[in-house]
Short mmCIF file of C-alpha atoms in Angstrom, two decimals:
data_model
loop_
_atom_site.label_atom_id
_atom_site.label_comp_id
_atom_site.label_asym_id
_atom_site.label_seq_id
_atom_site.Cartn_x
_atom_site.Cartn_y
_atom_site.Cartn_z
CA UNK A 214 116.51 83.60 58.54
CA UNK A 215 116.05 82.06 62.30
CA UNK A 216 115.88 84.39 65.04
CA UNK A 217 116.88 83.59 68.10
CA UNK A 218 113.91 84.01 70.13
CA UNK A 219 110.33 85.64 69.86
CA UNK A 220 107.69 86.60 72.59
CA UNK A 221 104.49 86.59 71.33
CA UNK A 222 100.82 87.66 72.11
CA UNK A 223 102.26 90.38 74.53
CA UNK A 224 101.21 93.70 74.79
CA UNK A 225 104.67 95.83 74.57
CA UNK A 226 105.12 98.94 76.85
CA UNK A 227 106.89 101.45 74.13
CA UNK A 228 107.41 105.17 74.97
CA UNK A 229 104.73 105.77 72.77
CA UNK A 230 102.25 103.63 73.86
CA UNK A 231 101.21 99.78 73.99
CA UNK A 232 102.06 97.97 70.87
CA UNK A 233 100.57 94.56 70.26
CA UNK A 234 102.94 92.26 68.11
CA UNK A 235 105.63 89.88 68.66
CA UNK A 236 109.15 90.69 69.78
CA UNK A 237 112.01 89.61 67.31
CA UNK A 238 115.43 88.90 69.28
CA UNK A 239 118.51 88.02 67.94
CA UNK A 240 121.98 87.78 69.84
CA UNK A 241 121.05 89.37 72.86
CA UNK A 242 118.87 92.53 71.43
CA UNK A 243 115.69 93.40 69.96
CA UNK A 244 115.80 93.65 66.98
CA UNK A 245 112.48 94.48 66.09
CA UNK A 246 108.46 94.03 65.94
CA UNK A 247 106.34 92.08 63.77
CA UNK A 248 102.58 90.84 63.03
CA UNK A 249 103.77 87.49 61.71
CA UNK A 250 106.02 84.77 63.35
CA UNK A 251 109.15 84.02 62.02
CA UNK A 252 111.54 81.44 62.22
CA UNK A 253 113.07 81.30 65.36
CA UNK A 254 114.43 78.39 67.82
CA UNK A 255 112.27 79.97 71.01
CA UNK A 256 109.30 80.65 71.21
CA UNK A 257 107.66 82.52 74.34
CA UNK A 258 104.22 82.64 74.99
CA UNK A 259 103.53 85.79 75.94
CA UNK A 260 99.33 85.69 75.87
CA UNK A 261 97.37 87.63 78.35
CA UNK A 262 101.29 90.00 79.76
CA UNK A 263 102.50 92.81 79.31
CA UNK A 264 106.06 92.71 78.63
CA UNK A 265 107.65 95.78 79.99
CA UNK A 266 111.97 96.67 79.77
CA UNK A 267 113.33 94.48 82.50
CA UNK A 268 113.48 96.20 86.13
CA UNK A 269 117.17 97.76 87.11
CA UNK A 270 116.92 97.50 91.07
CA UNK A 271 119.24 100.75 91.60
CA UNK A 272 120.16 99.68 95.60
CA UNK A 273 121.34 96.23 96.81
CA UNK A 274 123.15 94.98 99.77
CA UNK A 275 124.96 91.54 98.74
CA UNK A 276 128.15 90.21 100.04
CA UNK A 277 128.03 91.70 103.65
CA UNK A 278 126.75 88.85 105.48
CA UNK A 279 127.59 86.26 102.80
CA UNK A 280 130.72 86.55 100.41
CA UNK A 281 129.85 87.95 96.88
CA UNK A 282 130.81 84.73 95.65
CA UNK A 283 128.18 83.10 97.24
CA UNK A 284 125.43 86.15 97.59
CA UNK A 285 125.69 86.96 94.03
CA UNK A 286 124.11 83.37 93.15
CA UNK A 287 121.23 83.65 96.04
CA UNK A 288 120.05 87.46 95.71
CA UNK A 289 120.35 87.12 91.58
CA UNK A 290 118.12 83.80 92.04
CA UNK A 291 115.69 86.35 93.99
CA UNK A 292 115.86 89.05 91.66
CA UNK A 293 115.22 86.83 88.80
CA UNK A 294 112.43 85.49 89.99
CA UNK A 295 111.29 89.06 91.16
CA UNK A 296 111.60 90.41 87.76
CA UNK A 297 114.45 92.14 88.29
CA UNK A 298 117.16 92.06 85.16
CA UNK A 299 119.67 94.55 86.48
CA UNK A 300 120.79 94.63 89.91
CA UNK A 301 123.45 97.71 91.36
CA UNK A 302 124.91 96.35 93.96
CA UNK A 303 126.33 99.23 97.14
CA UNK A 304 129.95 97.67 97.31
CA UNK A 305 131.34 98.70 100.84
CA UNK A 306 135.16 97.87 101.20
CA UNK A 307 136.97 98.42 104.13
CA UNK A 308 140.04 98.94 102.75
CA UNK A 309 141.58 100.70 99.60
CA UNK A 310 139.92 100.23 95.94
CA UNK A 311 143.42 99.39 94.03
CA UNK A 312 143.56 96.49 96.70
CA UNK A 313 140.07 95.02 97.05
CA UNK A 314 138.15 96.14 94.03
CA UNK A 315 139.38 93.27 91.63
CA UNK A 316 138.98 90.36 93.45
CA UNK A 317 134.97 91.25 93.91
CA UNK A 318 134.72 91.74 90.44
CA UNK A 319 136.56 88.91 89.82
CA UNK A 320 134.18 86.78 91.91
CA UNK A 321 131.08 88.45 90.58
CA UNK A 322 132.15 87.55 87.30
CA UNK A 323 130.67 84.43 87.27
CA UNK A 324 127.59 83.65 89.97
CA UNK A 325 124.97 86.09 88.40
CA UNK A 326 122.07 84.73 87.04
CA UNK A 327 120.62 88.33 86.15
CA UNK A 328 122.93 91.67 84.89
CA UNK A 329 125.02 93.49 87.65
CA UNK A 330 126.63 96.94 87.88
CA UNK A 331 128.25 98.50 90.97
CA UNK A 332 128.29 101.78 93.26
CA UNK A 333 131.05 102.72 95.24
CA UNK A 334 130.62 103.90 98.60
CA UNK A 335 133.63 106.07 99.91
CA UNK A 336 133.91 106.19 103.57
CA UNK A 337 137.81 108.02 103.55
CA UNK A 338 140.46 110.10 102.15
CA UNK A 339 142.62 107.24 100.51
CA UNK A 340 139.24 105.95 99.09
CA UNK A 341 138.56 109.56 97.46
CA UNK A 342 141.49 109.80 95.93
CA UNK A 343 140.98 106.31 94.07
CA UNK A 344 137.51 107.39 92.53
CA UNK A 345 139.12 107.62 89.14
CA UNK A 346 140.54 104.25 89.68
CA UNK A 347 136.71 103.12 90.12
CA UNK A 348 135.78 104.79 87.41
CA UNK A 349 138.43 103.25 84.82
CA UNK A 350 137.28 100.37 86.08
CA UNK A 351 133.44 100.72 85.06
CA UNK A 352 132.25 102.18 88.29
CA UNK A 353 130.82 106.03 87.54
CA UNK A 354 128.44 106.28 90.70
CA UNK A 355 129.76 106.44 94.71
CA UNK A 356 127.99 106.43 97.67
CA UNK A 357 128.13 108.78 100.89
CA UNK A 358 126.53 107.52 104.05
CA UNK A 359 125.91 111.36 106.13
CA UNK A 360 124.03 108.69 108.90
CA UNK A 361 127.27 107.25 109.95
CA UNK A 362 129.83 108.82 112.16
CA UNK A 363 130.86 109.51 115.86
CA UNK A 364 129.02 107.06 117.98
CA UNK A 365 126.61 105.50 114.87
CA UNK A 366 129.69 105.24 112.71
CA UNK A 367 129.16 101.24 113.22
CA UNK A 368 128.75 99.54 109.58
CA UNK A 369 129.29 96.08 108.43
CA UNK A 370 131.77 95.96 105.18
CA UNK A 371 131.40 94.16 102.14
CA UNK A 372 133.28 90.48 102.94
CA UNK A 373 136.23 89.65 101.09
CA UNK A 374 135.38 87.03 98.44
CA UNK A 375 135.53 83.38 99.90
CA UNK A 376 135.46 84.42 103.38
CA UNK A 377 133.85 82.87 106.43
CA UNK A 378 133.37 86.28 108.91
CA UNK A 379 132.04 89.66 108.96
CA UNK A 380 133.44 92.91 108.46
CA UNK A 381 132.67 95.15 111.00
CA UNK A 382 134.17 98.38 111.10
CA UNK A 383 134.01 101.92 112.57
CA UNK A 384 133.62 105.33 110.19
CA UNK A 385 133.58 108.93 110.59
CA UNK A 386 131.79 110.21 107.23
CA UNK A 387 132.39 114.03 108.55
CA UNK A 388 130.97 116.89 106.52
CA UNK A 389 134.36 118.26 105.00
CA UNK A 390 134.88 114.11 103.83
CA UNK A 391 131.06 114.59 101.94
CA UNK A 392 132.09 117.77 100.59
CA UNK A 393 135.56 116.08 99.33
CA UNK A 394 133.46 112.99 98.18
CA UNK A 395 130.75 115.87 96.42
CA UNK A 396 133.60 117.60 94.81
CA UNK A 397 135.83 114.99 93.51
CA UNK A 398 132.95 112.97 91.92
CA UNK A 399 131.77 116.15 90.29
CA UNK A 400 135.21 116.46 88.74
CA UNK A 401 134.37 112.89 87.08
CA UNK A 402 130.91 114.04 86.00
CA UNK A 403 129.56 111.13 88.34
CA UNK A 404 126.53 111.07 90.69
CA UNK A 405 126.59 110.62 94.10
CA UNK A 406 124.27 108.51 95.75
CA UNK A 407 123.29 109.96 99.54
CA UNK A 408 122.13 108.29 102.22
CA UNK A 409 120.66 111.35 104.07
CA UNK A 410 120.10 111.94 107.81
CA UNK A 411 122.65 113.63 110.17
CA UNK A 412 124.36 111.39 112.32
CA UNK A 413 124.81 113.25 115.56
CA UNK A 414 121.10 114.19 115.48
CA UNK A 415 120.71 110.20 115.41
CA UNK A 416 123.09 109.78 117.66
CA UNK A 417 121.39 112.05 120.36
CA UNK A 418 118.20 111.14 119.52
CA UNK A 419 119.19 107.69 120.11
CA UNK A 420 121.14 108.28 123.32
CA UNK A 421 117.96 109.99 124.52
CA UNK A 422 115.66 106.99 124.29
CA UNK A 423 117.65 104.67 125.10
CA UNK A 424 117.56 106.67 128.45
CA UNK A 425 113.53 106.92 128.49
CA UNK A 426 114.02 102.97 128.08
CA UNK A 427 111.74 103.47 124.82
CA UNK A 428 111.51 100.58 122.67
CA UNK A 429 109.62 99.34 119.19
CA UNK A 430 109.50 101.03 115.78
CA UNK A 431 108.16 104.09 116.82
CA UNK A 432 110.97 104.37 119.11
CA UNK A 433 113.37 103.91 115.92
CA UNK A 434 111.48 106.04 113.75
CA UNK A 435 111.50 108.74 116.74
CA UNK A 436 115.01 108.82 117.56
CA UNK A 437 115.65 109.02 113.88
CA UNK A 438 113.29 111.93 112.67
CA UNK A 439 112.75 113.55 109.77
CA UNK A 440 114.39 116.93 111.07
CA UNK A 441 117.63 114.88 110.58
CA UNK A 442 116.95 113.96 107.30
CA UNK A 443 116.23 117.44 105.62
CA UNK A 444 118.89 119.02 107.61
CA UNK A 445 121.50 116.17 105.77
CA UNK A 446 119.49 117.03 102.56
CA UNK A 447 120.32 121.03 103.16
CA UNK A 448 124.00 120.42 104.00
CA UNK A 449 124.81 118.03 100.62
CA UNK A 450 122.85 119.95 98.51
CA UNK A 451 124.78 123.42 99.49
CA UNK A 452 128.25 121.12 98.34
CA UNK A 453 126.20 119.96 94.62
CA UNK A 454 125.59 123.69 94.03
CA UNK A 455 128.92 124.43 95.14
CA UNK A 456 130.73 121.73 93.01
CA UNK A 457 127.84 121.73 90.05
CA UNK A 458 127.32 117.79 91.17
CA UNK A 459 124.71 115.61 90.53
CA UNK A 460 122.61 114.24 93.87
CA UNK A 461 120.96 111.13 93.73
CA UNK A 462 118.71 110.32 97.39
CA UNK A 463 118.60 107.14 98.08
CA UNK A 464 115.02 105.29 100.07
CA UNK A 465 113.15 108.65 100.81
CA UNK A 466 110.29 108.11 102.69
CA UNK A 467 109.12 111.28 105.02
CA UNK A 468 106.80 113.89 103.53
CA UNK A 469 109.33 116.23 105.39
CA UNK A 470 112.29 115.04 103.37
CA UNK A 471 109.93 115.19 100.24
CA UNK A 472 109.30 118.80 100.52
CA UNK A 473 113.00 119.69 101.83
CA UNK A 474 114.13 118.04 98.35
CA UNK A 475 111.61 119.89 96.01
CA UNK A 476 112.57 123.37 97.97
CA UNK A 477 116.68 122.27 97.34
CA UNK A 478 115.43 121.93 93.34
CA UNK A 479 113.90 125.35 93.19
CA UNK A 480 117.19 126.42 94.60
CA UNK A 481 119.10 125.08 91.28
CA UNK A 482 120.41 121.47 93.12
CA UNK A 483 120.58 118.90 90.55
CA UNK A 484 118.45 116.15 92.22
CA UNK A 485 117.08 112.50 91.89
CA UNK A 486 115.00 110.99 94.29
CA UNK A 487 114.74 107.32 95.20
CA UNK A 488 112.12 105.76 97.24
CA UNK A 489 111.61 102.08 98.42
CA UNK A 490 108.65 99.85 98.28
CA UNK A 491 108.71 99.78 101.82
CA UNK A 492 108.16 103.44 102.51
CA UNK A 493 104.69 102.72 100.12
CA UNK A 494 103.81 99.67 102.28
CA UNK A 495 104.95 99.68 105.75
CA UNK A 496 104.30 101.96 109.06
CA UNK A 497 105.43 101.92 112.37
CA UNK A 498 102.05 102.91 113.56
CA UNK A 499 100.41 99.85 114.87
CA UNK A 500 103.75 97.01 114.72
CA UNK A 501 104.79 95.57 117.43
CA UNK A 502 107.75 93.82 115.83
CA UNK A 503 111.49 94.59 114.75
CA UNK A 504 111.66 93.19 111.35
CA UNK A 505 111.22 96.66 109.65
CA UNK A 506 113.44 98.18 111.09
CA UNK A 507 115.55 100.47 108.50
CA UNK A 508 117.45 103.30 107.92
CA UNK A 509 116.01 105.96 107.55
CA UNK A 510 113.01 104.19 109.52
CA UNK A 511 109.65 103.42 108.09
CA UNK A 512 107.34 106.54 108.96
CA UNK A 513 104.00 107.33 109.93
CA UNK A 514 100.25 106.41 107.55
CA UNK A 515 100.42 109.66 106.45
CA UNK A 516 104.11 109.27 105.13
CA UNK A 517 103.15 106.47 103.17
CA UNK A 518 100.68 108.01 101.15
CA UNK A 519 102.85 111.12 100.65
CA UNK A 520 105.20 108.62 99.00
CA UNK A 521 102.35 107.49 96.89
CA UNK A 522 101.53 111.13 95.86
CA UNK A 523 105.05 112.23 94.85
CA UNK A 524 105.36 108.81 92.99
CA UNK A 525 101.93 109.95 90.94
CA UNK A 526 103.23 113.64 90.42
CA UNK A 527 106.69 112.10 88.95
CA UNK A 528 108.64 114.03 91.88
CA UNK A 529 110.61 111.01 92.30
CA UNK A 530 112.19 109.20 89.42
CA UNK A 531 112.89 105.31 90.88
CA UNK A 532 111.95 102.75 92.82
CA UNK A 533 115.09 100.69 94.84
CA UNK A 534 114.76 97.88 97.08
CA UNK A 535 117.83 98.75 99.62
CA UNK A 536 117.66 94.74 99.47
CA UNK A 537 119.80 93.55 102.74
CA UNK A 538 120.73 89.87 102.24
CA UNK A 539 120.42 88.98 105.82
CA UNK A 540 118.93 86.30 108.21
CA UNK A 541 116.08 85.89 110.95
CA UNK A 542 118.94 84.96 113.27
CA UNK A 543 121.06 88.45 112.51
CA UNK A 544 118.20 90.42 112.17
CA UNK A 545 116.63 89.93 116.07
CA UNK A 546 120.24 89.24 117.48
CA UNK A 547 119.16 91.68 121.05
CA UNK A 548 116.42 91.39 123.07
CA UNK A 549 114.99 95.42 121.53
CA UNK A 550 114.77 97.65 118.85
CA UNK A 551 118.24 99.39 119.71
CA UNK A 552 119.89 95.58 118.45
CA UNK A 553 118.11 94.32 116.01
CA UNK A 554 119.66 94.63 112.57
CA UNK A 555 118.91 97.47 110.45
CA UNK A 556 117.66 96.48 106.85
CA UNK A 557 115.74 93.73 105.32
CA UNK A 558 115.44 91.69 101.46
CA UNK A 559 113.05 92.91 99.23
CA UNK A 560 114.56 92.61 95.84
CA UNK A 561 111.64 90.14 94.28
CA UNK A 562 108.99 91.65 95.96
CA UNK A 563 109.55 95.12 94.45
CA UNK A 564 107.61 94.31 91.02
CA UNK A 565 104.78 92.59 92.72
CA UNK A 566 104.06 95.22 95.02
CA UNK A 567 104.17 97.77 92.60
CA UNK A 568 102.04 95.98 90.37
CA UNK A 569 99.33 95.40 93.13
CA UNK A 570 99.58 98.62 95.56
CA UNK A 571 100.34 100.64 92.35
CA UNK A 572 99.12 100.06 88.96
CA UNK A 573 96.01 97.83 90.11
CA UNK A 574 95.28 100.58 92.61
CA UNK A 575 95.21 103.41 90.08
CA UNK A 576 98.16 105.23 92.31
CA UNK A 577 100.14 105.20 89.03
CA UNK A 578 99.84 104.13 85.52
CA UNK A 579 102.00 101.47 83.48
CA UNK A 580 103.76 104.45 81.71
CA UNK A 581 104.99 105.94 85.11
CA UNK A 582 106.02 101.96 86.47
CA UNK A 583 107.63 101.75 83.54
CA UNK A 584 109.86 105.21 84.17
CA UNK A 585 110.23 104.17 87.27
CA UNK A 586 111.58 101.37 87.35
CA UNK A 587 113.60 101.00 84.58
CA UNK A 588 114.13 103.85 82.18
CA UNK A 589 115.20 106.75 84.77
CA UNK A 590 117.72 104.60 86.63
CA UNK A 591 119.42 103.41 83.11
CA UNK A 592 118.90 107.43 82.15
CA UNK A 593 120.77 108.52 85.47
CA UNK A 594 123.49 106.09 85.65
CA UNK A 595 124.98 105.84 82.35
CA UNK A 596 123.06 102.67 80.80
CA UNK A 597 120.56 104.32 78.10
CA UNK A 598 119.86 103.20 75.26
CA UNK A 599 121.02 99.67 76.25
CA UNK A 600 118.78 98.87 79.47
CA UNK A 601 115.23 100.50 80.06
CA UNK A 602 113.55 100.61 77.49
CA UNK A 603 112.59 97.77 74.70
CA UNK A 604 113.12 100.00 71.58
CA UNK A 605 115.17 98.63 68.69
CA UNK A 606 118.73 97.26 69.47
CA UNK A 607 118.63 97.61 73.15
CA UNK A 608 119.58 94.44 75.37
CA UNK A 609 116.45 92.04 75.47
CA UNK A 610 115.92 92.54 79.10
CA UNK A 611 112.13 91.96 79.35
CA UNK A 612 109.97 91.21 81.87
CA UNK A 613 106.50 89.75 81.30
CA UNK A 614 103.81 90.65 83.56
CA UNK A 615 100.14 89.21 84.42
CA UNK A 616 98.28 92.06 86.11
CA UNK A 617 95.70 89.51 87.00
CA UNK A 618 97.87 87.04 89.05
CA UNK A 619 96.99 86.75 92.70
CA UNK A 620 99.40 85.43 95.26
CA UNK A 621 100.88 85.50 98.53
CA UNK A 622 104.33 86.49 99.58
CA UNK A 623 106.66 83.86 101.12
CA UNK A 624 110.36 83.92 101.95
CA UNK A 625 110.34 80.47 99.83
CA UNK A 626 109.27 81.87 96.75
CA UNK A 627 112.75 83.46 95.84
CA UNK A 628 115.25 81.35 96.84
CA UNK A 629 117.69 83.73 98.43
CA UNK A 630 119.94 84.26 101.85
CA UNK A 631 117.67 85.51 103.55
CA UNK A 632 115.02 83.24 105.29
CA UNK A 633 112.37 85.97 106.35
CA UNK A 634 110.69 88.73 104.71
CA UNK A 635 108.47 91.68 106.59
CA UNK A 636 105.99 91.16 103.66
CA UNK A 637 105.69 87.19 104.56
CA UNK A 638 101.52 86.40 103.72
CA UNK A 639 100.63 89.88 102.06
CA UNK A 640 98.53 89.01 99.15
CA UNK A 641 99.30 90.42 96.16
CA UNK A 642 97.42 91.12 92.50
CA UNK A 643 99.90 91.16 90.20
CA UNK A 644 103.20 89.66 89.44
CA UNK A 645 105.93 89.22 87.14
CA UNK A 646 106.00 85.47 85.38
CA UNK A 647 109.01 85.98 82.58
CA UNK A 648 112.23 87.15 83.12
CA UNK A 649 114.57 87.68 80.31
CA UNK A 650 118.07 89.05 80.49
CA UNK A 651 119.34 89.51 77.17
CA UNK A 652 117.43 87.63 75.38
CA UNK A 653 117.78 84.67 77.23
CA UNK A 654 114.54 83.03 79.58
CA UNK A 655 116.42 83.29 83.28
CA UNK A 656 113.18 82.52 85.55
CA UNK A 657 109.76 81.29 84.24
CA UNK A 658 106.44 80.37 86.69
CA UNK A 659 108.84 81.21 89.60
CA UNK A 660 111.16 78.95 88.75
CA UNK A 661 114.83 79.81 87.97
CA UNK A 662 115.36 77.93 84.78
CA UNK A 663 119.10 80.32 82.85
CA UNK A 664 122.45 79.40 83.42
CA UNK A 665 124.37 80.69 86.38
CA UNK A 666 126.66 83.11 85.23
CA UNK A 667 124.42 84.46 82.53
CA UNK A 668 124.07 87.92 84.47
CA UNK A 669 127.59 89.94 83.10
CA UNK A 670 128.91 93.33 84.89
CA UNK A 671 127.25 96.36 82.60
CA UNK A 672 129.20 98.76 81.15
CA UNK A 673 128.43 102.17 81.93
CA UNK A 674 129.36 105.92 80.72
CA UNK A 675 129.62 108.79 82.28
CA UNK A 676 126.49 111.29 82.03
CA UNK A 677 126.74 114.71 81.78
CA UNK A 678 123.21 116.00 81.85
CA UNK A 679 120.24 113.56 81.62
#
């Protein structure tokens, strides 16, 4: 018999341990291990990797300040050469699912290099009570935003397919629409994804130094404190108990938050946690510049390296980019901190960075990258056995890795939107070189070198307990 495809020379990252043999594939899965080489019409040298189940980057930003038609080709380039084999994209429509939901799909269809699923954020009433229309439609995960409302209720929209200008719009995510959002999605045995800070503390705090004529990151980050963080984190988790629903944080980066979350566990909340590579990386202490600035905002040193100790004690489960296709020309629009764009790309330099600041610093081990970035998210939102892991007949999504590769970070290198990146020159050890979604060779040597449209819309179930 011919196979389709096998990787040798690898070393295999199995939930048992490493397993050196080759890796049989055959239409589109894995279809087993083997000392010997069989017939086969690819062969991939694998000598000198580790091949580990391809990345799922559980929070994207595409198709707000380029149509989906258009953004799904450039940030699935990036993510492919990134290592990244699933991408879940945060679709934000402005108006009702049963009239805009189709056509993005439709146009998504088609312009994805690497595999795509989708959360739903719900900003109003008429967008609650069309969750079930999301969900017969593949979509089992929604998104609250707590951080926008009264005067910060400002958010750019997903653009319609094909289109030519932005979305903006105004929203009033109050906390009786959360609880309604908490309560209905718990109905559907769904997660909800929270972005967590509490908008009128923003807004005051922002108000505030605006009138002290602060300015800078530390500004940001100020105005923005942890305090409003944990007190969004006490209010949502009171409406999971409530409504027995699943809460999944999204990009956690305070040591406040942290310990606000681990307190809401021990109080029976059924919790995930999410953190970002740039809560591992970045500080405001010492930069001068706008380009990181984020929501929540990047924290202090000692933040940092609370993120790296919760991400070696396994309190939080995975790693997402909250990739922002953007531009330099969007992103430092004002002349300060208050009007420069929030949010920045990082989708291919997740891997790398974890490989370098991570596993080659001995902050966590293969095992935990591994859980981290694959397995958990496909565990949590409804993908398991299929994506994560690279056990028998799951989807050959693999991503070889060379722990020893050295290289510097350059918006070039990915080919996406976005013509900056805050990590521009950072050297890293440690980078992904294959990229294989579904058994098929998307991006080799940083080069993208699978057919656009490849990358197909995953289907998900519903979980009810992980």
């Amino acid at each position: 018999m011919t196979y389709d495809a096998v990787i040798v020379d690898s070393h295999i990252v199995l939930p048992q341990g490493i397993l050196d043999k080759n890796i049989i594939i055959d239409e589109e899965k894995i279809i087993g291990f083997t000392s010997d080489i069989p017939s086969c019409d690819h062969k991939i040298n694998g000598r000198g990797m580790i091949s580990v189940p391809g990345p799922i980057d559980t929070h994207v930003h595409y198709g707000v300040y380029s149509p989906i038609d258009q953004a799904a080709r450039t940030e699935s380039h990036a993510a492919a050469i990134g290592g990244i084999t699933t991408m879940m994209r945060m679709l934000r429509l402005e108006t009702q699912f049963t009239t805009s939901l189709d056509e993005q799909l439709v146009a998504s269809a088609t312009s994805h290099y690497v595999d795509y699923t989708i959360h739903a954020s719900v900003f109003t009433e008429k967008q609650i009570e069309e969750m079930d229309y999301c969900v017969k439609n593949g979509i089992t995960s929604f998104k609250i935003y707590m951080n926008l409302g009264g005067d910060v209720g400002h958010v750019y929209m997903d653009m319609p397919p094909h289109a030519s200008e932005l979305v903006a719009a105004n929203v009033n995510v109050t906390d009786d629409v959360v609880e309604q959002i908490v309560k209905k999605a718990a109905s559907l045995s769904c997660p909800v994804l929270v972005h967590a800070e509490d908008y009128e503390s923003c807004a005051c705090g922002i108000k505030t130094a605006k009138e002290k004529k602060q300015d800078g990151l530390s500004a940001w980050s100020g105005s923005r404190p942890p305090e409003s963080e944990t007190k969004a984190i006490r209010k949502v988790c009171e409406f999971g108990r409530r409504h027995n629903c699943v809460i999944y944080f999204v990009h956690i980066g305070s040591r406040d938050a942290l310990e606000q979350i681990e307190r809401e566990r021990q109080l029976g909340t059924r919790i995930y946690v999410e953190t970002c590579p740039h809560y591992m990386t970045l500080s405001h202490e010492g930069r001068e510049d706008y380009l990181a600035k984020v929501m929540p905002p990047i924290r202090t040193l000692q933040d940092k390296e609370s993120v790296w100790t919760a991400l070696g004690n396994n309190i939080i489960d995975t790693v997402g980019t909250d990739h922002v296709a953007n531009r330099l020309n969007l992103k430092l629009g004002g002349d300060d901190v208050w009007t420069a764009l929030a949010g920045f790309p990082g989708i291919g330099t997740a891997v790398p960075i974890l490989l370098s600041e991570g596993i080659n610093k001995n902050r966590i081990s293969l095992e935990q990258f591994v859980h981290l970035t694959s397995l958990n998210a496909s565990k949590i939102f409804g993908m398991y056995p299929k994506k994560g892991t690279l056990e028998k007949n799951s989807d050959a999504d693999i991503t070889l890795i060379d722990l020893k590769m050295q290289k510097k970070v350059t918006p070039e290198l990915f080919g996406g939107f976005s013509d900056y990146l805050v990590y521009d020159g950072m050297l890293l050890q440690g980078w992904p070189v294959k990229t294989l979604v579904r058994g098929k060779l998307v991006s080799e040597d940083f080069q993208i070198v699978g057919n656009l449209g490849h990358g197909k819309l995953v289907k998900r179930h519903v979980v009810s307990d992980v």
